mmCIF file of C-alpha atoms in Angstrom:
data_model
loop_
_atom_site.group_PDB
_atom_site.id
_atom_site.type_symbol
_atom_site.label_atom_id
_atom_site.label_comp_id
_atom_site.label_asym_id
_atom_site.label_seq_id
_atom_site.Cartn_x
_atom_site.Cartn_y
_atom_site.Cartn_z
ATOM 1 C CA GLU A 55 -6.536 -32.501 -39.629
ATOM 2 C CA GLU A 56 -4.015 -30.292 -38.007
ATOM 3 C CA LEU A 57 -4.742 -28.052 -35.054
ATOM 4 C CA THR A 58 -4.696 -24.456 -35.901
ATOM 5 C CA TYR A 59 -6.885 -22.565 -33.071
ATOM 6 C CA GLY A 60 -4.686 -20.245 -31.365
ATOM 7 C CA LYS A 61 -1.434 -21.134 -33.131
ATOM 8 C CA GLU A 62 -0.471 -17.727 -33.453
ATOM 9 C CA ASP A 63 -0.325 -17.238 -29.652
ATOM 10 C CA TYR A 64 2.148 -20.043 -29.327
ATOM 11 C CA THR A 65 6.016 -20.938 -30.188
ATOM 12 C CA SER A 66 5.929 -23.179 -33.200
ATOM 13 C CA THR A 67 7.958 -25.876 -31.318
ATOM 14 C CA SER A 68 5.387 -26.149 -28.535
ATOM 15 C CA TYR A 69 2.443 -25.977 -30.798
ATOM 16 C CA ASN A 70 3.915 -28.536 -33.259
ATOM 17 C CA GLU A 71 4.529 -30.930 -30.278
ATOM 18 C CA LEU A 72 1.064 -30.608 -29.172
ATOM 19 C CA ASN A 73 -0.133 -31.034 -32.595
ATOM 20 C CA ASN A 74 1.766 -34.485 -32.966
ATOM 21 C CA LEU A 75 0.475 -35.509 -29.907
ATOM 22 C CA VAL A 76 -2.739 -35.202 -30.873
ATOM 23 C CA GLU A 77 -1.984 -37.010 -34.200
ATOM 24 C CA GLU A 78 -1.095 -39.933 -32.236
ATOM 25 C CA ALA A 79 -4.001 -39.768 -30.249
ATOM 26 C CA ARG A 80 -6.317 -39.558 -33.425
ATOM 27 C CA LEU A 81 -4.514 -42.666 -34.891
ATOM 28 C CA VAL A 82 -5.175 -44.564 -31.328
ATOM 29 C CA LEU A 83 -8.824 -43.630 -31.630
ATOM 30 C CA ALA A 84 -9.112 -44.542 -35.250
ATOM 31 C CA LYS A 85 -8.042 -48.421 -34.268
ATOM 32 C CA GLU A 86 -10.836 -50.684 -34.424
ATOM 33 C CA ASN A 87 -10.547 -51.836 -30.642
ATOM 34 C CA PRO A 88 -7.981 -49.537 -28.609
ATOM 35 C CA SER A 89 -6.976 -50.705 -25.665
ATOM 36 C CA GLN A 90 -7.838 -48.335 -22.543
ATOM 37 C CA VAL A 91 -4.178 -48.300 -21.876
ATOM 38 C CA GLU A 92 -3.485 -46.732 -25.350
ATOM 39 C CA VAL A 93 -6.382 -44.595 -24.812
ATOM 40 C CA ASP A 94 -5.142 -43.189 -21.207
ATOM 41 C CA LEU A 95 -1.554 -42.737 -22.462
ATOM 42 C CA ALA A 96 -2.823 -40.764 -25.527
ATOM 43 C CA LEU A 97 -4.947 -38.428 -23.264
ATOM 44 C CA ARG A 98 -2.244 -38.100 -20.758
ATOM 45 C CA ASN A 99 0.183 -37.150 -23.553
ATOM 46 C CA ILE A 100 -2.274 -34.360 -24.936
ATOM 47 C CA ASN A 101 -2.573 -32.959 -21.300
ATOM 48 C CA GLU A 102 1.222 -32.874 -21.041
ATOM 49 C CA GLY A 103 1.534 -30.999 -24.302
ATOM 50 C CA LEU A 104 -0.991 -28.582 -23.121
ATOM 51 C CA LYS A 105 0.866 -28.001 -20.135
ATOM 52 C CA ASN A 106 4.220 -27.515 -22.143
ATOM 53 C CA LEU A 107 2.566 -24.792 -24.694
ATOM 54 C CA GLN A 108 4.693 -21.727 -24.442
ATOM 55 C CA ARG A 109 3.248 -18.466 -25.366
ATOM 56 C CA LYS A 110 5.154 -16.454 -27.745
ATOM 57 C CA ALA A 111 7.117 -13.569 -26.234
ATOM 58 C CA ASN A 112 5.740 -9.995 -26.644
ATOM 59 C CA LYS A 113 8.419 -8.497 -28.644
ATOM 60 C CA ASP A 114 6.897 -5.024 -29.273
ATOM 61 C CA GLN A 115 9.305 -3.110 -26.924
ATOM 62 C CA LEU A 116 12.235 -4.841 -28.111
ATOM 63 C CA ILE A 117 11.541 -3.980 -31.912
ATOM 64 C CA LYS A 118 10.658 -0.434 -31.070
ATOM 65 C CA LEU A 119 14.238 -0.107 -29.256
ATOM 66 C CA TYR A 120 15.843 -1.961 -31.937
ATOM 67 C CA ASP A 121 14.522 0.013 -34.809
ATOM 68 C CA SER A 122 15.038 3.079 -32.936
ATOM 69 C CA LEU A 123 19.000 2.450 -32.157
ATOM 70 C CA ASN A 124 19.325 1.345 -35.800
ATOM 71 C CA LYS A 125 17.864 4.484 -37.104
ATOM 72 C CA SER A 126 20.245 6.321 -34.843
ATOM 73 C CA LEU A 127 23.322 4.405 -36.175
ATOM 74 C CA ALA A 128 21.732 4.763 -39.885
ATOM 75 C CA ASN A 129 21.607 8.493 -39.632
ATOM 76 C CA GLY A 130 24.709 9.116 -37.415
ATOM 77 C CA GLU A 131 23.472 10.162 -34.435
ATOM 78 C CA ILE A 132 25.273 7.145 -32.632
ATOM 79 C CA SER A 133 28.647 6.631 -34.553
ATOM 80 C CA LEU A 134 32.341 6.117 -33.998
ATOM 81 C CA ASP A 135 32.829 9.522 -34.607
ATOM 82 C CA LYS A 136 31.129 10.454 -31.388
ATOM 83 C CA TYR A 137 31.494 7.300 -29.118
ATOM 84 C CA SER A 138 34.331 5.042 -28.297
ATOM 85 C CA GLU A 139 34.836 2.016 -30.280
ATOM 86 C CA GLU A 140 34.728 -0.256 -27.320
ATOM 87 C CA SER A 141 31.468 1.042 -26.448
ATOM 88 C CA MET A 142 30.145 1.033 -29.873
ATOM 89 C CA ASN A 143 31.289 -2.594 -30.360
ATOM 90 C CA ALA A 144 29.206 -3.498 -27.338
ATOM 91 C CA LEU A 145 26.083 -1.821 -28.715
ATOM 92 C CA THR A 146 26.530 -3.210 -31.966
ATOM 93 C CA GLU A 147 26.890 -6.919 -30.705
ATOM 94 C CA ILE A 148 24.029 -6.604 -28.535
ATOM 95 C CA LEU A 149 22.002 -5.228 -31.609
ATOM 96 C CA ALA A 150 22.883 -8.223 -33.557
ATOM 97 C CA LYS A 151 21.829 -10.821 -30.672
ATOM 98 C CA ALA A 152 18.487 -8.613 -30.452
ATOM 99 C CA LYS A 153 17.998 -9.084 -34.254
ATOM 100 C CA GLU A 154 18.299 -13.032 -33.995
ATOM 101 C CA LEU A 155 15.929 -12.870 -30.998
ATOM 102 C CA ILE A 156 13.494 -10.867 -32.720
ATOM 103 C CA GLU A 157 13.586 -13.338 -36.115
ATOM 104 C CA ASN A 158 13.450 -16.431 -33.532
ATOM 105 C CA GLU A 159 9.735 -17.167 -33.168
ATOM 106 C CA ASP A 160 10.554 -19.653 -30.221
ATOM 107 C CA ALA A 161 12.295 -16.850 -28.148
ATOM 108 C CA SER A 162 11.177 -16.951 -24.505
ATOM 109 C CA GLN A 163 9.939 -13.721 -22.669
ATOM 110 C CA GLU A 164 12.886 -14.116 -20.512
ATOM 111 C CA GLU A 165 15.318 -14.008 -23.297
ATOM 112 C CA VAL A 166 13.298 -10.954 -24.899
ATOM 113 C CA ASP A 167 13.254 -9.185 -21.857
ATOM 114 C CA SER A 168 17.114 -9.770 -20.885
ATOM 115 C CA ILE A 169 18.145 -8.531 -24.416
ATOM 116 C CA TYR A 170 15.794 -5.493 -24.014
ATOM 117 C CA GLU A 171 17.709 -4.681 -20.773
ATOM 118 C CA LYS A 172 21.227 -5.289 -22.373
ATOM 119 C CA LEU A 173 20.182 -2.876 -25.266
ATOM 120 C CA ILE A 174 19.076 -0.068 -22.842
ATOM 121 C CA GLU A 175 22.312 -0.703 -20.842
ATOM 122 C CA ALA A 176 24.793 -0.659 -23.795
ATOM 123 C CA HIS A 177 23.005 2.330 -25.118
ATOM 124 C CA LYS A 178 23.320 4.084 -21.848
ATOM 125 C CA ASN A 179 26.888 3.109 -21.775
ATOM 126 C CA LEU A 180 28.237 4.453 -24.822
ATOM 127 C CA GLU A 181 31.150 6.589 -24.049
ATOM 128 C CA GLU A 182 31.535 9.779 -25.874
ATOM 129 C CA LYS A 183 34.726 10.778 -27.257
ATOM 130 C CA GLU A 184 36.672 13.973 -26.239
ATOM 131 C CA ILE A 185 36.522 16.070 -29.406
ATOM 132 C CA LEU A 186 39.794 18.149 -29.372
ATOM 133 C CA GLN A 187 39.085 21.468 -30.919
ATOM 134 C CA GLU A 188 41.483 23.522 -32.636
ATOM 135 C CA VAL A 189 42.125 26.634 -30.608
ATOM 136 C CA ASP A 190 43.205 30.056 -31.757
ATOM 137 C CA LYS A 191 46.127 30.774 -29.984
ATOM 138 C CA GLU A 192 46.870 34.011 -32.150
ATOM 139 C CA LYS A 193 45.874 36.286 -29.423
ATOM 140 C CA LEU A 194 48.010 34.353 -26.755
ATOM 141 C CA ASN A 195 50.884 34.695 -29.017
ATOM 142 C CA LEU A 196 50.459 38.549 -29.427
ATOM 143 C CA LEU A 197 50.080 38.839 -25.923
ATOM 144 C CA TYR A 198 53.182 36.706 -25.047
ATOM 145 C CA GLU A 199 55.373 38.676 -27.584
ATOM 146 C CA GLU A 200 54.062 42.208 -26.055
ATOM 147 C CA ALA A 201 54.812 40.857 -22.564
ATOM 148 C CA ASN A 202 58.074 39.172 -23.344
ATOM 149 C CA SER A 203 59.239 42.540 -24.650
ATOM 150 C CA ILE A 204 58.669 44.440 -21.272
ATOM 151 C CA ASP A 205 62.229 45.249 -19.927
ATOM 152 C CA ARG A 206 62.365 43.373 -16.746
ATOM 153 C CA ASN A 207 64.921 45.932 -15.159
ATOM 154 C CA THR A 208 61.626 48.356 -14.625
ATOM 155 C CA LEU A 209 59.913 46.035 -12.527
ATOM 156 C CA THR A 210 59.924 44.818 -9.044
ATOM 157 C CA LEU A 211 61.421 41.651 -8.186
ATOM 158 C CA SER A 212 58.272 40.086 -7.539
ATOM 159 C CA SER A 213 56.738 41.167 -10.708
ATOM 160 C CA ALA A 214 59.475 40.277 -13.018
ATOM 161 C CA LYS A 215 59.058 36.894 -11.227
ATOM 162 C CA ALA A 216 55.347 36.832 -11.903
ATOM 163 C CA LEU A 217 55.804 37.971 -15.281
ATOM 164 C CA GLU A 218 58.416 34.989 -15.915
ATOM 165 C CA GLU A 219 56.010 32.537 -14.575
ATOM 166 C CA ALA A 220 53.298 33.849 -16.726
ATOM 167 C CA LEU A 221 55.362 33.795 -19.954
ATOM 168 C CA ASN A 222 56.611 30.245 -18.938
ATOM 169 C CA ASN A 223 52.885 28.942 -18.825
ATOM 170 C CA ALA A 224 51.928 30.947 -22.053
ATOM 171 C CA TYR A 225 54.842 29.199 -23.668
ATOM 172 C CA GLU A 226 53.936 25.907 -22.762
ATOM 173 C CA VAL A 227 50.451 26.291 -24.237
ATOM 174 C CA LEU A 228 51.845 27.770 -27.286
ATOM 175 C CA SER A 229 54.280 24.756 -28.084
#
């Protein structure tokens, strides 16, 4: 008969290994005259199997973060429109690894904690793209034309020089 007590608390690999050792011990005890060496070995193996039992990792925080980031990707809060391709690739790569780990029943707590930290880091390191907005240059163009029509002969030398500098700067912006 298979052991089932506490099965949900331990990784399937370590629990199955212990179960196999218990089954081997049962076979030894089922013998008509097992030797003391066989009984001692079976007992030692079961004790070793108990020591090697690994608790399942607590993935609650990882799952919440994973779900939250996937939701943000799905609704466009996080997208290539807003963030650099490199930083988005880093995030999606870690999300794929997190999904594998979430689905892995034998994942260790260290692995879960590590991927959780990497997900936080990848999210934190998303680089926003510079969004270039169309600028209305109409007012500057009107001022440029008006200033350019000023007769330089009516200005002092320093004023004419300042006007030329301003016109050159405006021209650069308008081009």
